[in-house]
Short mmCIF file of C-alpha atoms and ligand atoms in Angstrom, two decimals:
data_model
loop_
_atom_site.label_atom_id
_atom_site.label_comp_id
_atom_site.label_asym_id
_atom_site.label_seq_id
_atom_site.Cartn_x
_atom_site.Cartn_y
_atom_site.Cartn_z
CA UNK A 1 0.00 0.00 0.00
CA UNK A 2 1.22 3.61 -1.11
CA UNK A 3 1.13 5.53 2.62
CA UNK A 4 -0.68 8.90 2.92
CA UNK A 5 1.94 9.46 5.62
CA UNK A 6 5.91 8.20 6.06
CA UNK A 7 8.17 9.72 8.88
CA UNK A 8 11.36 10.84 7.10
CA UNK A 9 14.80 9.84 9.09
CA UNK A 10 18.32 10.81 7.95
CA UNK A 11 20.25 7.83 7.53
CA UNK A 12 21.55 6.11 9.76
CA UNK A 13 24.89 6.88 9.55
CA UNK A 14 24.75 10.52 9.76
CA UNK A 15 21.80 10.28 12.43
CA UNK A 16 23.57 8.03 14.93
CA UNK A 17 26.64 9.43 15.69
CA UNK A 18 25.03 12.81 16.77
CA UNK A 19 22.84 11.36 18.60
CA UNK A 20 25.28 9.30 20.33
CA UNK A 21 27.33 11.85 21.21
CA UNK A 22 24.66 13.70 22.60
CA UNK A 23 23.27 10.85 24.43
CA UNK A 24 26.51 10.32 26.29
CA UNK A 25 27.44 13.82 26.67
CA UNK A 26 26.92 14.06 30.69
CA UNK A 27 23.98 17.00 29.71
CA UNK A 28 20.74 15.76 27.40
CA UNK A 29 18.53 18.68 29.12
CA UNK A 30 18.07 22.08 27.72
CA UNK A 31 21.20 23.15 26.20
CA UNK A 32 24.01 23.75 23.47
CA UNK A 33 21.74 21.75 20.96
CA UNK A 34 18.77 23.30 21.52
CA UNK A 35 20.76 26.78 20.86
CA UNK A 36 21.51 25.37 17.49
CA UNK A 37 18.69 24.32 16.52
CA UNK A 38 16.96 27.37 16.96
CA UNK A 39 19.78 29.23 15.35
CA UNK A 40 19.12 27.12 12.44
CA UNK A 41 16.03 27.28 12.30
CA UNK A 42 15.64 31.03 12.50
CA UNK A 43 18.03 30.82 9.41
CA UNK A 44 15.96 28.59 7.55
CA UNK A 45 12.58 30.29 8.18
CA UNK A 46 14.15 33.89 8.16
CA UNK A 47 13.13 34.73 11.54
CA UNK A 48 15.38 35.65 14.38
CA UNK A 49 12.45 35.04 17.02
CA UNK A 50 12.15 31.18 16.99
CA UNK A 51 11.62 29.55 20.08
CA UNK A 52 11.65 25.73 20.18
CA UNK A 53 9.72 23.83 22.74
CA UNK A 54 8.14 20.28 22.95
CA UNK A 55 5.26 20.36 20.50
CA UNK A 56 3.17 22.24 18.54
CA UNK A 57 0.24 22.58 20.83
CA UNK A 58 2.90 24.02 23.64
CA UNK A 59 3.99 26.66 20.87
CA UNK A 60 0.46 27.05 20.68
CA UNK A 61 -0.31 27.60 24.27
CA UNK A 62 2.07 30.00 24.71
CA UNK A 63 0.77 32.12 21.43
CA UNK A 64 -2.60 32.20 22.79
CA UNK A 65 -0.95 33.47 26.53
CA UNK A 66 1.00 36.09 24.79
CA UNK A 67 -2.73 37.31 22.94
CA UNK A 68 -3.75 37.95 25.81
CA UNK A 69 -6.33 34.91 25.54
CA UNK A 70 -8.19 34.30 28.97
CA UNK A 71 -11.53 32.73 30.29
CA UNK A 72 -14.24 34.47 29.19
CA UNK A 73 -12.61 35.63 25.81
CA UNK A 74 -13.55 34.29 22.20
CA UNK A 75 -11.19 33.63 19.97
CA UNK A 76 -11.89 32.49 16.36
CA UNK A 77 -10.84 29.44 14.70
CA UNK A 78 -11.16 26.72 11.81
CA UNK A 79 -13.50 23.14 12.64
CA UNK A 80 -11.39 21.85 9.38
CA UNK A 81 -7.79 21.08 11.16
CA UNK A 82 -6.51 18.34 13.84
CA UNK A 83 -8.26 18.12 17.36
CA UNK A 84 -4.83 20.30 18.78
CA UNK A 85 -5.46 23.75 17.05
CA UNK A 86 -9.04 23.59 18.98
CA UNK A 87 -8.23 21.94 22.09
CA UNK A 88 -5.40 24.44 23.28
CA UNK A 89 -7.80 27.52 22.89
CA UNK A 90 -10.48 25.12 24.74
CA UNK A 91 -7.37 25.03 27.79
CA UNK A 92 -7.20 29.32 28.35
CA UNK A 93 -10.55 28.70 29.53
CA UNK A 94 -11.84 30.96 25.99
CA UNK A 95 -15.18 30.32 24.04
CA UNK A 96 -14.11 28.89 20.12
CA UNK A 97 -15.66 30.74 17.76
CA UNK A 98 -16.01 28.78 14.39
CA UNK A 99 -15.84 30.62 10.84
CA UNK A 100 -16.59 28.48 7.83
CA UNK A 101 -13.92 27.64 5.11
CA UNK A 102 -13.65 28.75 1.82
CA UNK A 103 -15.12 26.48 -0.80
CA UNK A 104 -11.88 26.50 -2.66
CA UNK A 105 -9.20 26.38 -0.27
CA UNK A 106 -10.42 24.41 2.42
CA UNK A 107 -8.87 26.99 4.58
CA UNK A 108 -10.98 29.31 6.74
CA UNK A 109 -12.54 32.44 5.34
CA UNK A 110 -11.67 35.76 5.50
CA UNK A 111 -14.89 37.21 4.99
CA UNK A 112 -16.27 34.98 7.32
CA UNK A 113 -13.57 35.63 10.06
CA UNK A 114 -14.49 39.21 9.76
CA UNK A 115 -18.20 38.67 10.45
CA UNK A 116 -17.78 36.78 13.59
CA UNK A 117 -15.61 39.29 15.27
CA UNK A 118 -16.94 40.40 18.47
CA UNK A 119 -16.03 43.21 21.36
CA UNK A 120 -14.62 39.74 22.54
CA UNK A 121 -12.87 38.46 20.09
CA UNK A 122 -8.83 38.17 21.62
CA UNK A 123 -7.32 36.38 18.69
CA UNK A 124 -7.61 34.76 15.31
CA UNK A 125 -6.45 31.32 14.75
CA UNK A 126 -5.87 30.29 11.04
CA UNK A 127 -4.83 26.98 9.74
CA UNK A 128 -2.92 25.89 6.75
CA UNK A 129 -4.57 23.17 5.86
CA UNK A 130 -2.51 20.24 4.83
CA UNK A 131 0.39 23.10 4.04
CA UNK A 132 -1.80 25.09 1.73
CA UNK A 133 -0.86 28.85 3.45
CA UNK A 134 -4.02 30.56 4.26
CA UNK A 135 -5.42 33.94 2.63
CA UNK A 136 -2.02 35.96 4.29
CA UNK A 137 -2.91 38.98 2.43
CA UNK A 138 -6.47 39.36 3.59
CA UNK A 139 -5.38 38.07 6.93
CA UNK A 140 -2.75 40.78 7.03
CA UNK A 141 -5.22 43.32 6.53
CA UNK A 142 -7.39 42.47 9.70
CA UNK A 143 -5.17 41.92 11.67
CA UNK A 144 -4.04 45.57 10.67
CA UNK A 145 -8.07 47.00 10.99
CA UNK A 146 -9.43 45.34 14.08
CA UNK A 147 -6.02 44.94 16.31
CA UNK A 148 -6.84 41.53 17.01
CA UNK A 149 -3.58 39.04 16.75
CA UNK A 150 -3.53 36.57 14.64
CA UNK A 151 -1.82 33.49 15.00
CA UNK A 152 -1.09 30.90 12.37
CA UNK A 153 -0.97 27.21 12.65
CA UNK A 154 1.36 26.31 10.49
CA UNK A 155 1.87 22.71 11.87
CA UNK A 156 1.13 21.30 8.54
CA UNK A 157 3.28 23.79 6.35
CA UNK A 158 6.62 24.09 7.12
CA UNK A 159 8.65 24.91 4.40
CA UNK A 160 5.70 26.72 2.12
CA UNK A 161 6.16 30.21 1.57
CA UNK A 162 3.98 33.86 0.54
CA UNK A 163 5.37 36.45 -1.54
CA UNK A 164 9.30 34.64 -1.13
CA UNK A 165 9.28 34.62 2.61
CA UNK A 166 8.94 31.13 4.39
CA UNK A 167 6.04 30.77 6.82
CA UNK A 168 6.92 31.95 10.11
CA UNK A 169 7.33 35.89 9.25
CA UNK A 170 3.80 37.29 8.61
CA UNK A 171 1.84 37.36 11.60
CA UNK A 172 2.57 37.90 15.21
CA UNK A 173 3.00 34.62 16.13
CA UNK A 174 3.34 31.22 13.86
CA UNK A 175 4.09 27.70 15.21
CA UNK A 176 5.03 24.79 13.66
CA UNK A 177 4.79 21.25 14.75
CA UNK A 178 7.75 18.34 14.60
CA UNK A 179 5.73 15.75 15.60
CA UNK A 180 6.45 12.36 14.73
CA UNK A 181 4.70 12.67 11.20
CA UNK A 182 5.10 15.59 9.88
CA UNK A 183 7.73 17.02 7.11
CA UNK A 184 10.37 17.93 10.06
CA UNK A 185 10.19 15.86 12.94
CA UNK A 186 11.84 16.03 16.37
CA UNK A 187 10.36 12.59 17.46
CA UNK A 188 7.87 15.27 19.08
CA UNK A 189 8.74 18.86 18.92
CA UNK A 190 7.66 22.52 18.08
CA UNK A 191 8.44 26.15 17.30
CA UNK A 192 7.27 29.15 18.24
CA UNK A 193 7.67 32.40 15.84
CA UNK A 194 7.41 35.56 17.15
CA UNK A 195 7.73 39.00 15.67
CA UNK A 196 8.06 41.18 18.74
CA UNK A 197 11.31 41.05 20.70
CA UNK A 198 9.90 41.65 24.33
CA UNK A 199 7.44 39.02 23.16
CA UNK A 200 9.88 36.65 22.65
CA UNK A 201 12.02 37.18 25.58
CA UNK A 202 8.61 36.67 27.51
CA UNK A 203 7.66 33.50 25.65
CA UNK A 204 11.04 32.15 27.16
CA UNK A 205 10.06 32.61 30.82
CA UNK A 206 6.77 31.22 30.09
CA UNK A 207 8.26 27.91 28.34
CA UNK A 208 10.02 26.64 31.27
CA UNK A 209 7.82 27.75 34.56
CA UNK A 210 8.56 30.79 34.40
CA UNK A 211 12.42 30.76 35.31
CA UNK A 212 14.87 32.98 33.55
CA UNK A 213 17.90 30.33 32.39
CA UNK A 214 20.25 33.92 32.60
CA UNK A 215 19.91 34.04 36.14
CA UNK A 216 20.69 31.60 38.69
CA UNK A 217 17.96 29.93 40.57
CA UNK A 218 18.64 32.26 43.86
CA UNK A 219 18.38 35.35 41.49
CA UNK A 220 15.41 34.35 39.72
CA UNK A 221 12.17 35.73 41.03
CA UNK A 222 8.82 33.90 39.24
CA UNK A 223 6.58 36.58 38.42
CA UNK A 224 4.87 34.83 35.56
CA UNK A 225 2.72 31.52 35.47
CA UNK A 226 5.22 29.46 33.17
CA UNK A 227 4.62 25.81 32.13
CA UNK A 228 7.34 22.76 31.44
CA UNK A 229 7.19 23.44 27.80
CA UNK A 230 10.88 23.32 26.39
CA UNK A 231 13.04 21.01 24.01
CA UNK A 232 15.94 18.96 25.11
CA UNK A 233 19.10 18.30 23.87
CA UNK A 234 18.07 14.69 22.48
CA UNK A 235 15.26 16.05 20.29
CA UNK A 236 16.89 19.52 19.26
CA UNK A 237 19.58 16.53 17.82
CA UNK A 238 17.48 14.79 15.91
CA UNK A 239 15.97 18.78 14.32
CA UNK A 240 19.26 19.38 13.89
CA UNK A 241 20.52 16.11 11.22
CA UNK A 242 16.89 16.33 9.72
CA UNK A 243 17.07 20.41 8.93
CA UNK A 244 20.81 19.63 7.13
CA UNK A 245 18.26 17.44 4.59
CA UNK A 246 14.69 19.37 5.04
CA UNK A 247 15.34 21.14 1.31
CA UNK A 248 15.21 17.95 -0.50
CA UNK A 249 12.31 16.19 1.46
CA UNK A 250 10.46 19.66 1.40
CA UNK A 251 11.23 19.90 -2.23
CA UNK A 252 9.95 16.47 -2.87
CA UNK A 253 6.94 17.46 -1.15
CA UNK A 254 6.70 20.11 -3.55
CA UNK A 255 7.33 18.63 -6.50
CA UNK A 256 4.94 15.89 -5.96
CA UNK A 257 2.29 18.28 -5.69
CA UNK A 258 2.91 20.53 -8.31
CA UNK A 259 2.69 17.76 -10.49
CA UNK A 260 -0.76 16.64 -9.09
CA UNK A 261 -1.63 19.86 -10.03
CA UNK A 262 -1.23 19.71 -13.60
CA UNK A 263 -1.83 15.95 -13.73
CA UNK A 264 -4.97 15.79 -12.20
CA UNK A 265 -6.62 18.70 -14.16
CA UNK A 266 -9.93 18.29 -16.16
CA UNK A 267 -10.72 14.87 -14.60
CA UNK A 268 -14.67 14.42 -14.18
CA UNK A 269 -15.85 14.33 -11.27
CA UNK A 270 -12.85 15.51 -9.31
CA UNK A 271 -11.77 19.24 -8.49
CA UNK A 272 -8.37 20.57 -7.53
CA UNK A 273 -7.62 22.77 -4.81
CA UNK A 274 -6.93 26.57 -5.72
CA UNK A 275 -3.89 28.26 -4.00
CA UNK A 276 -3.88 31.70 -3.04
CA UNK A 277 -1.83 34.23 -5.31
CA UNK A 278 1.46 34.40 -4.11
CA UNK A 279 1.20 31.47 -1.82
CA UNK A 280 3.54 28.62 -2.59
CA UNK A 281 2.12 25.14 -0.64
CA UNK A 282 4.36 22.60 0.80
CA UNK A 283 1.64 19.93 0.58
CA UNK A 284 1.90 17.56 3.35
CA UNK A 285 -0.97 16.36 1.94
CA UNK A 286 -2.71 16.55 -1.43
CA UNK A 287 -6.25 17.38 -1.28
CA UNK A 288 -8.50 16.72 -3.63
CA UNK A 289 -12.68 17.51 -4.13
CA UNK A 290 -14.35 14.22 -5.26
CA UNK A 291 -17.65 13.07 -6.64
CA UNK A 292 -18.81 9.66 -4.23
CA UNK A 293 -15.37 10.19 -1.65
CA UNK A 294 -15.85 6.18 -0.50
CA UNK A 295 -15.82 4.53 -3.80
CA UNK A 296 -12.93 6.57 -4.21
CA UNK A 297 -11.15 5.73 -1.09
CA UNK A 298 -12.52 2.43 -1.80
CA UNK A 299 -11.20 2.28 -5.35
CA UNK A 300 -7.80 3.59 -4.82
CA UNK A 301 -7.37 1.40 -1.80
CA UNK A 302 -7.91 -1.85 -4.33
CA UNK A 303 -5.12 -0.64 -5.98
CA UNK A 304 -2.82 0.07 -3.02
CA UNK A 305 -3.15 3.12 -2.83
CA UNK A 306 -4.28 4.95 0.56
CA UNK A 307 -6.49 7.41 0.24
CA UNK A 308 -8.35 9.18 3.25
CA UNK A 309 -10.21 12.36 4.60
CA UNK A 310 -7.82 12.64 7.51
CA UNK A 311 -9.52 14.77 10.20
CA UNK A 312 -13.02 14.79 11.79
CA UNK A 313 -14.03 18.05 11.26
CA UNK A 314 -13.63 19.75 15.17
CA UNK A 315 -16.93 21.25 15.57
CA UNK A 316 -18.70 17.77 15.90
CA UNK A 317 -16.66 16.79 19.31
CA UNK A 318 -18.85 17.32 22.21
CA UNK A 319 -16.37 19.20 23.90
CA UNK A 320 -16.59 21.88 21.48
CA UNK A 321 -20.47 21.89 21.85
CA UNK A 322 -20.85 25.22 22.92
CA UNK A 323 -19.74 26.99 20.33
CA UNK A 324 -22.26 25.03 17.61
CA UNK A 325 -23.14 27.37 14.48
CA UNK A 326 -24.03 26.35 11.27
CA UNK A 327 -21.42 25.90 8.91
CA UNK A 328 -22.80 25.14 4.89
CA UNK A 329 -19.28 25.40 3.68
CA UNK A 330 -17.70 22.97 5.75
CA UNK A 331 -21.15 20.66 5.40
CA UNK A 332 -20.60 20.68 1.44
CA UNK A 333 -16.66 20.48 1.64
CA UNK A 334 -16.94 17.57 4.08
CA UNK A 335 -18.81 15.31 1.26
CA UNK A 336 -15.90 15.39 -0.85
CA UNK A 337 -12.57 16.40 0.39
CA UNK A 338 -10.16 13.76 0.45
CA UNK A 339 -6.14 13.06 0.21
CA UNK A 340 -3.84 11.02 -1.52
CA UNK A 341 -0.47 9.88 -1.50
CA UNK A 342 2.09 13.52 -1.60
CA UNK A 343 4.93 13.42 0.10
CA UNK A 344 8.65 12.46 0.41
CA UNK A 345 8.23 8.76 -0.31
CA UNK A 346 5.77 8.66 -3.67
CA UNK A 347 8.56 7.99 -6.36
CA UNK A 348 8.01 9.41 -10.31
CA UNK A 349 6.75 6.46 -11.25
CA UNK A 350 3.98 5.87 -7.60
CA UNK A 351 2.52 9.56 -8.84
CA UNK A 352 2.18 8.34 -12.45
CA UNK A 353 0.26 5.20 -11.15
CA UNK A 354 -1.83 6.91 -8.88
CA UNK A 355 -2.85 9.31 -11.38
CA UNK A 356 -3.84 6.36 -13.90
CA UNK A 357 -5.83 4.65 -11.80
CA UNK A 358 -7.43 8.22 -10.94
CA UNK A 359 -8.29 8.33 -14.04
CA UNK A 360 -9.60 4.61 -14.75
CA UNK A 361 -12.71 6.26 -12.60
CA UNK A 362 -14.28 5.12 -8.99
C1 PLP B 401 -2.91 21.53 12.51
C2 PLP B 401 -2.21 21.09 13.75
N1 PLP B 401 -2.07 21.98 14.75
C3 PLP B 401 -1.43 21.66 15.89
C4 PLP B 401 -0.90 20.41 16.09
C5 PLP B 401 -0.23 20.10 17.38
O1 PLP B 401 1.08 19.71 17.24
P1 PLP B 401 1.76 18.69 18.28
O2 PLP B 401 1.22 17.32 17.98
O3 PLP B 401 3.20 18.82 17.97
O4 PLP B 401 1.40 19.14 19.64
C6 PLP B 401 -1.00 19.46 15.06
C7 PLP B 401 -0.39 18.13 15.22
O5 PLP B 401 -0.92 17.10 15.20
C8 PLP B 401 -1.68 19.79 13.87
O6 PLP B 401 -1.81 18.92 12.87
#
């Protein structure tokens, strides 16, 4: 069976040593590694302010903290993402707001964003959907006319890019997750990019309970709720051997996709996804609009090829009950969205195949 999803390791040879070394270095904690990872990452993403910590929805966490986000507050969001994006707002204790997607991204809707902003609205959480970047432009331009932060869940699109400049530079905060499957991964793992320097000194304290690692312990005074959120050495290792390869896996990402895009064009019953101008995706997965989804899945999986509508769309877990609105976008969308095999691992001749027996019909 093709996979819709294949961790990427560095081989072996280049992997183990480093992490040896670490390993038995008298000091796995928070440390020299760590430092270098985010100094490499801040090089690859073109941001100065990236702060590593131990997942996504940590990185997460602390962007909502740094909103401002608190009990009481609403903050608006996508139902079309994984569980995490919705569950860490559901933790400050603030109301989710959903606003529907747009029919042709799959990504949530500006002009539907803008309607649901309330005198309580704190923040604005926007997804890129299986590394498709969002509408950055139009999300740009509230953010600029209402105030309200927005804060971009990038998890699924590391390594896509707007106007030249990689995600992680055009909102006030970004994260990323490097979670076992996703194009980067730390084993588990995240970053947090920030735009504003005091911002990012604060996002420190608040990673690792609220201690300043300047000071000593007898000089540090805790005058901030902080959480156990950082990365250790071990991890920030493992970041470190896969960034030296992330262009080629990224670009094969890439590549893949932009070839579904011209191969799967003017099929019946099947629509591709648009991309927003400017926008370039890093696809970790390839979605695609289809005419009777499970005799597609079905089809493709006869041919061993999987084929799946990842995520249960968020808005239908009883723990998000409250904030229930109708959603017609999302109801239509959810009928046919679907993804196939993208990423590092589908070969020339795996994307020809799957687009055959596309085409042979479902
Ligand atoms: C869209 C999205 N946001 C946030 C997260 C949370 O990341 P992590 O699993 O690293 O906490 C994930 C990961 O599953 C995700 O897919």
């Amino acid at each position: 069976m093709i996979p819709l999803i294949k961790t990427f390791m560095p081989p072996k040879n280049e992997l183990m040593p480093e992490l040896e070394k670490v390993l038995y270095s008298g000091y796995v904690a928070q440390g020299d590694s760590v430092d270098k990872f985010e100094e490499e990452l801040s090089k690859y993403i073109g941001n100065s302010h990236c702060l590593s910590v131990n997942s996504g929805s940590s990185a997460l966490h602390i962007a909502l903290i740094l909103a401002g986000v608190k009990e009481g507050d609403e903050v608006i969001s996508t139902a079309l993402t994984a569980e995490p994006t919705n569950t860490v707002i559901k933790q400050t204790g603030a109301k989710i707001v959903w606003a529907d997607i747009d029919l042709k991204t799959g990504n949530i809707s500006p002009e539907d964003v803008e309607r649901k902003i309330t005198q309580k609205t704190k923040a604005i959480v926007v997804v890129d959907y299986a590394g498709v970047p969002v509408d950055i432009k139009k999300f740009q331009d509230i953010e600029k006319k209402y105030g309200i932060p927005i804060i971009e869940d990038g998890a699924h699109a590391f390594g896509a890019s707007f106007d030249g400049e990689k995600i992680g530079n055009h909102f006030n905060y970004t994260i990323f997750s490097f979670q076992g499957i996703k194009h980067l991964t730390t084993i588990d793992g995240g970053v947090l990019c920030i735009k504003n320097n005091d911002e990012f000194e604060k996002a420190k304290l608040i990673r690792w309970f609220g201690i300043s690692k300047s000071l000593t312990r007898k000089e540090n005074d805790i005058s901030i709720q902080g959480y156990k959120y950082h990365m250790n050495n071990v991890n920030a290792t493992v970041g470190l051997v896969q960034l030296k390869k992330i262009d080629s896996v990224i670009g094969r990402y890439i590549d893949n996709g932009e070839y579904y895009d011209k191969a799967l064009k003017g099929i019946s019953e099947l629509e591709i996804l648009e991309y927003y101008s400017g926008s370039q995706p890093s696809y970790w997965l390839y979605t695609v609009k289809v005419k009777r989804k499970h005799h597609f899945i079905k089809a493709l999986a006869e041919k061993g090829i999987m084929a799946s509508d990842l995520h249960k769309r968020n808005d239908l877990h009883t723990l998000f009950k409250e904030s229930d609105t109708s959603l017609p976008n999302l109801d239509q969308f959810e009928n046919e969205w679907v993804h196939i095999p993208c990423g590092w691992w589908v070969t020339n001749k795996e994307r020809e195949y799957i687009v055959n027996v596309i085409k042979e019909g479902w």
